[in-house]
């Protein structure tokens, strides 16, 4: 149980384009999902907290207009990187949490974004 | 603050020996402390967690201890095996929504 999927696993795009990443909880309802980015050999940096049916809460320093988050259902959250630039290249990982599972967060497999 | 500090940054152990990773946290309201194992290019996997109402938890070769007074918690891996080689992250819950603040990670290398 507690499986989280993420799509796509890898994406390469041109500078200036937008990229959408999907995060799905496959066998449980995720009232809250989290989006992280991870640079090579570094820790997970929380970008935003996404609650189903409400606006996402962004961490300090994360531009909400650049990283659009939508949590339209209890099993799906999306992150759209708008007008991507090479510095946005990173490993983006989502996690999902269900109320019934207390605080446990289960991670998706991540999306490797490369912006040319 | 919401800092979680993790030591050491790298740790090499002989196969069969024990490995200990320590973390400290600053938010006295933190009540949930998970440990994640991440292999290169893969997702973090929850390996063990502890809540603030207990001081120790064990699962086979893995144990976690928590000292709320000192605000530190530790991961103990006994009888290490080569497949234990990975990056280990500690985390602490913060804020009213119990999001997680992660430590910087610890590269554990088990030498056969």
CSV table of C-alpha atoms in Angstrom, one decimal:
chain,number,residue,atom,x,y,z
A,1,UNK,CA,0.0,0.0,0.0
A,2,UNK,CA,0.8,3.7,0.0
A,3,UNK,CA,2.1,3.9,-3.5
A,4,UNK,CA,2.8,7.2,-5.2
A,5,UNK,CA,3.5,7.6,-8.9
A,6,UNK,CA,4.9,10.5,-10.8
A,7,UNK,CA,4.9,11.3,-14.5
A,8,UNK,CA,6.9,11.9,-16.5
A,9,UNK,CA,10.1,10.4,-15.0
A,10,UNK,CA,12.3,12.5,-17.3
A,11,UNK,CA,11.7,15.5,-19.4
A,12,UNK,CA,13.9,17.7,-21.5
A,13,UNK,CA,12.5,21.0,-22.7
A,14,UNK,CA,13.7,24.2,-24.3
A,15,UNK,CA,14.1,27.4,-22.3
A,16,UNK,CA,10.9,29.4,-22.1
A,17,UNK,CA,8.5,26.5,-22.3
A,18,UNK,CA,6.3,25.1,-19.6
A,19,UNK,CA,6.4,21.7,-18.1
A,20,UNK,CA,3.7,19.9,-16.2
A,21,UNK,CA,4.5,17.1,-13.7
A,22,UNK,CA,1.8,14.9,-12.2
A,23,UNK,CA,1.8,13.2,-8.8
A,24,UNK,CA,-0.8,10.5,-8.1
A,25,UNK,CA,-1.5,8.5,-5.0
A,26,UNK,CA,-2.6,5.1,-6.3
A,27,UNK,CA,-4.1,3.3,-3.4
A,28,UNK,CA,-5.0,5.9,-0.9
A,29,UNK,CA,-6.6,9.4,-0.7
A,30,UNK,CA,-4.0,12.1,-0.2
A,31,UNK,CA,-5.5,15.1,1.6
A,32,UNK,CA,-2.1,16.7,1.4
A,33,UNK,CA,0.7,16.5,-1.1
A,34,UNK,CA,4.1,18.1,-1.0
A,35,UNK,CA,6.5,19.2,-3.7
A,36,UNK,CA,10.2,19.1,-3.3
A,37,UNK,CA,13.2,19.8,-5.5
A,38,UNK,CA,16.6,18.1,-5.0
A,39,UNK,CA,19.9,19.2,-6.5
A,40,UNK,CA,22.7,16.6,-7.0
A,41,UNK,CA,24.1,15.4,-3.7
A,42,UNK,CA,21.9,17.8,-1.7
A,43,UNK,CA,18.9,17.4,0.5
A,44,UNK,CA,15.2,17.7,-0.2
A,45,UNK,CA,14.0,21.2,-0.3
A,46,UNK,CA,10.3,21.7,0.3
A,47,UNK,CA,8.8,24.0,-2.3
A,48,UNK,CA,5.1,24.0,-1.4
A,49,UNK,CA,2.3,22.2,0.4
A,50,UNK,CA,-0.7,21.3,-1.6
A,51,UNK,CA,-4.1,20.6,0.0
A,52,UNK,CA,-7.0,19.2,-2.0
A,53,UNK,CA,-9.4,21.9,-3.0
A,54,UNK,CA,-7.5,24.8,-1.7
A,55,UNK,CA,-4.5,27.0,-2.7
A,56,UNK,CA,-1.0,25.7,-2.2
A,57,UNK,CA,1.2,27.1,0.5
A,58,UNK,CA,4.6,28.0,-0.8
A,59,UNK,CA,7.8,28.1,1.2
A,60,UNK,CA,9.8,31.3,1.5
A,61,UNK,CA,11.7,32.1,-1.7
A,62,UNK,CA,9.6,29.9,-4.0
A,63,UNK,CA,7.8,31.9,-6.7
A,64,UNK,CA,4.1,30.8,-6.8
A,65,UNK,CA,3.6,32.3,-10.3
A,66,UNK,CA,6.5,30.2,-11.6
A,67,UNK,CA,5.7,27.0,-9.9
A,68,UNK,CA,1.9,26.5,-10.3
A,69,UNK,CA,0.4,23.8,-8.2
A,70,UNK,CA,-3.0,22.3,-8.6
A,71,UNK,CA,-4.5,19.7,-6.3
A,72,UNK,CA,-7.8,19.1,-7.9
A,73,UNK,CA,-8.6,15.7,-6.4
A,74,UNK,CA,-7.7,13.5,-3.5
A,75,UNK,CA,-5.4,11.4,-5.8
A,76,UNK,CA,-3.8,14.0,-8.1
A,77,UNK,CA,-1.6,17.0,-7.7
A,78,UNK,CA,0.2,18.8,-10.6
A,79,UNK,CA,3.2,21.0,-10.6
A,80,UNK,CA,3.7,23.3,-13.7
A,81,UNK,CA,7.1,24.9,-14.1
A,82,UNK,CA,6.3,27.9,-16.2
A,83,UNK,CA,8.8,29.6,-18.6
A,84,UNK,CA,11.5,27.2,-17.6
A,85,UNK,CA,15.1,28.2,-17.6
A,86,UNK,CA,18.3,26.2,-17.2
A,87,UNK,CA,18.5,27.0,-13.5
A,88,UNK,CA,15.2,25.2,-13.0
A,89,UNK,CA,16.8,22.0,-14.0
A,90,UNK,CA,16.6,19.7,-11.0
A,91,UNK,CA,15.0,16.5,-9.6
A,92,UNK,CA,11.4,17.3,-8.6
A,93,UNK,CA,9.8,14.9,-6.1
A,94,UNK,CA,6.3,14.8,-4.7
A,95,UNK,CA,5.1,13.1,-1.6
A,96,UNK,CA,1.6,12.3,-0.4
A,97,UNK,CA,0.1,12.0,3.0
A,98,UNK,CA,-3.3,10.7,4.1
A,99,UNK,CA,-5.0,11.6,7.3
A,100,UNK,CA,-5.5,8.0,8.1
A,101,UNK,CA,-1.7,7.4,7.9
A,102,UNK,CA,-1.0,10.1,10.5
A,103,UNK,CA,2.2,12.0,9.5
A,104,UNK,CA,3.7,9.5,7.1
A,105,UNK,CA,4.8,10.9,3.7
A,106,UNK,CA,5.3,8.6,0.8
A,107,UNK,CA,7.4,9.8,-2.1
A,108,UNK,CA,6.9,9.5,-5.8
A,109,UNK,CA,9.8,8.3,-7.9
A,110,UNK,CA,10.7,11.8,-9.0
A,111,UNK,CA,11.0,13.7,-12.3
A,112,UNK,CA,14.3,14.7,-13.7
A,113,UNK,CA,13.8,18.0,-15.5
A,114,UNK,CA,16.5,19.3,-17.9
A,115,UNK,CA,16.0,22.7,-19.4
A,116,UNK,CA,18.2,23.4,-22.4
B,1,UNK,CA,13.9,28.2,13.5
B,2,UNK,CA,13.1,25.1,11.6
B,3,UNK,CA,16.6,23.7,11.1
B,4,UNK,CA,17.4,20.1,11.2
B,5,UNK,CA,21.1,19.3,11.4
B,6,UNK,CA,22.6,16.0,10.6
B,7,UNK,CA,26.0,14.5,11.4
B,8,UNK,CA,28.3,13.2,10.1
B,9,UNK,CA,27.9,14.0,6.4
B,10,UNK,CA,29.7,10.8,5.3
B,11,UNK,CA,30.2,7.6,7.2
B,12,UNK,CA,32.2,4.5,6.1
B,13,UNK,CA,31.9,1.3,8.1
B,14,UNK,CA,33.1,-2.3,7.7
B,15,UNK,CA,30.5,-4.8,6.8
B,16,UNK,CA,29.0,-6.2,10.0
B,17,UNK,CA,29.8,-3.2,12.1
B,18,UNK,CA,27.2,-0.7,13.3
B,19,UNK,CA,26.5,2.8,11.9
B,20,UNK,CA,25.0,5.7,13.9
B,21,UNK,CA,23.7,8.9,12.4
B,22,UNK,CA,22.7,11.8,14.6
B,23,UNK,CA,20.3,14.7,14.0
B,24,UNK,CA,19.3,17.7,16.0
B,25,UNK,CA,16.2,19.8,15.6
B,26,UNK,CA,15.3,23.3,16.8
B,27,UNK,CA,11.4,23.3,16.9
B,28,UNK,CA,10.3,22.1,20.3
B,29,UNK,CA,6.8,21.5,18.8
B,30,UNK,CA,8.1,18.9,16.4
B,31,UNK,CA,6.4,15.6,17.2
B,32,UNK,CA,7.2,13.3,14.3
B,33,UNK,CA,10.7,12.2,13.2
B,34,UNK,CA,11.1,9.9,10.1
B,35,UNK,CA,14.2,8.5,8.6
B,36,UNK,CA,14.5,8.0,4.8
B,37,UNK,CA,16.9,6.0,2.8
B,38,UNK,CA,17.6,7.2,-0.8
B,39,UNK,CA,19.6,5.3,-3.3
B,40,UNK,CA,21.1,7.2,-6.3
B,41,UNK,CA,18.5,8.5,-8.6
B,42,UNK,CA,15.6,6.9,-6.7
B,43,UNK,CA,12.9,8.1,-4.4
B,44,UNK,CA,13.4,8.4,-0.6
B,45,UNK,CA,12.1,5.3,1.2
B,46,UNK,CA,10.7,5.6,4.7
B,47,UNK,CA,12.7,3.1,6.8
B,48,UNK,CA,11.6,4.0,10.3
B,49,UNK,CA,10.0,6.8,12.2
B,50,UNK,CA,9.3,7.8,15.8
B,51,UNK,CA,6.8,10.0,17.5
B,52,UNK,CA,7.5,12.3,20.4
B,53,UNK,CA,5.6,10.1,22.9
B,54,UNK,CA,8.2,7.3,22.7
B,55,UNK,CA,12.0,7.3,23.3
B,56,UNK,CA,13.0,4.3,21.2
B,57,UNK,CA,11.8,2.2,18.4
B,58,UNK,CA,13.3,-0.9,16.7
B,59,UNK,CA,12.7,-2.8,13.5
B,60,UNK,CA,15.1,-5.7,13.0
B,61,UNK,CA,18.5,-4.2,12.3
B,62,UNK,CA,17.3,-0.6,12.5
B,63,UNK,CA,16.5,1.4,15.6
B,64,UNK,CA,15.8,5.1,16.3
B,65,UNK,CA,16.2,6.9,19.6
B,66,UNK,CA,14.7,10.2,20.5
B,67,UNK,CA,15.8,12.6,23.3
B,68,UNK,CA,13.2,15.4,23.4
B,69,UNK,CA,14.9,17.3,26.1
B,70,UNK,CA,18.1,17.6,24.1
B,71,UNK,CA,16.2,17.8,20.8
B,72,UNK,CA,18.1,15.1,19.1
B,73,UNK,CA,17.4,11.7,17.6
B,74,UNK,CA,19.6,9.0,16.1
B,75,UNK,CA,19.4,6.2,13.6
B,76,UNK,CA,21.3,3.0,14.5
B,77,UNK,CA,22.0,0.3,11.9
B,78,UNK,CA,23.5,-2.9,13.3
B,79,UNK,CA,25.2,-5.7,11.4
B,80,UNK,CA,25.6,-3.5,8.3
B,81,UNK,CA,25.4,-5.0,4.9
B,82,UNK,CA,26.6,-3.6,1.5
B,83,UNK,CA,23.0,-3.0,0.5
B,84,UNK,CA,22.7,-0.6,3.4
B,85,UNK,CA,25.0,1.8,1.4
B,86,UNK,CA,22.9,4.8,0.5
B,87,UNK,CA,22.1,8.4,1.6
B,88,UNK,CA,20.1,8.6,4.8
B,89,UNK,CA,18.0,11.6,5.6
B,90,UNK,CA,16.4,12.5,8.9
B,91,UNK,CA,13.4,14.8,9.1
B,92,UNK,CA,11.3,16.5,11.7
B,93,UNK,CA,7.7,17.7,11.5
B,94,UNK,CA,7.2,21.5,11.6
B,95,UNK,CA,4.4,23.9,11.5
B,96,UNK,CA,0.7,23.4,12.0
B,97,UNK,CA,0.4,21.3,8.8
B,98,UNK,CA,3.2,18.9,10.0
B,99,UNK,CA,5.3,19.4,6.9
B,100,UNK,CA,8.8,18.0,7.1
B,101,UNK,CA,12.1,19.7,7.4
B,102,UNK,CA,15.0,17.5,6.2
B,103,UNK,CA,18.6,17.2,7.3
B,104,UNK,CA,21.3,17.5,4.7
B,105,UNK,CA,21.7,13.7,4.4
B,106,UNK,CA,24.4,11.3,5.3
B,107,UNK,CA,26.2,9.1,2.8
B,108,UNK,CA,26.8,5.7,4.3
B,109,UNK,CA,29.3,3.4,2.7
B,110,UNK,CA,29.5,-0.2,3.9
B,111,UNK,CA,32.8,-1.7,2.9
B,112,UNK,CA,32.6,-5.4,2.1
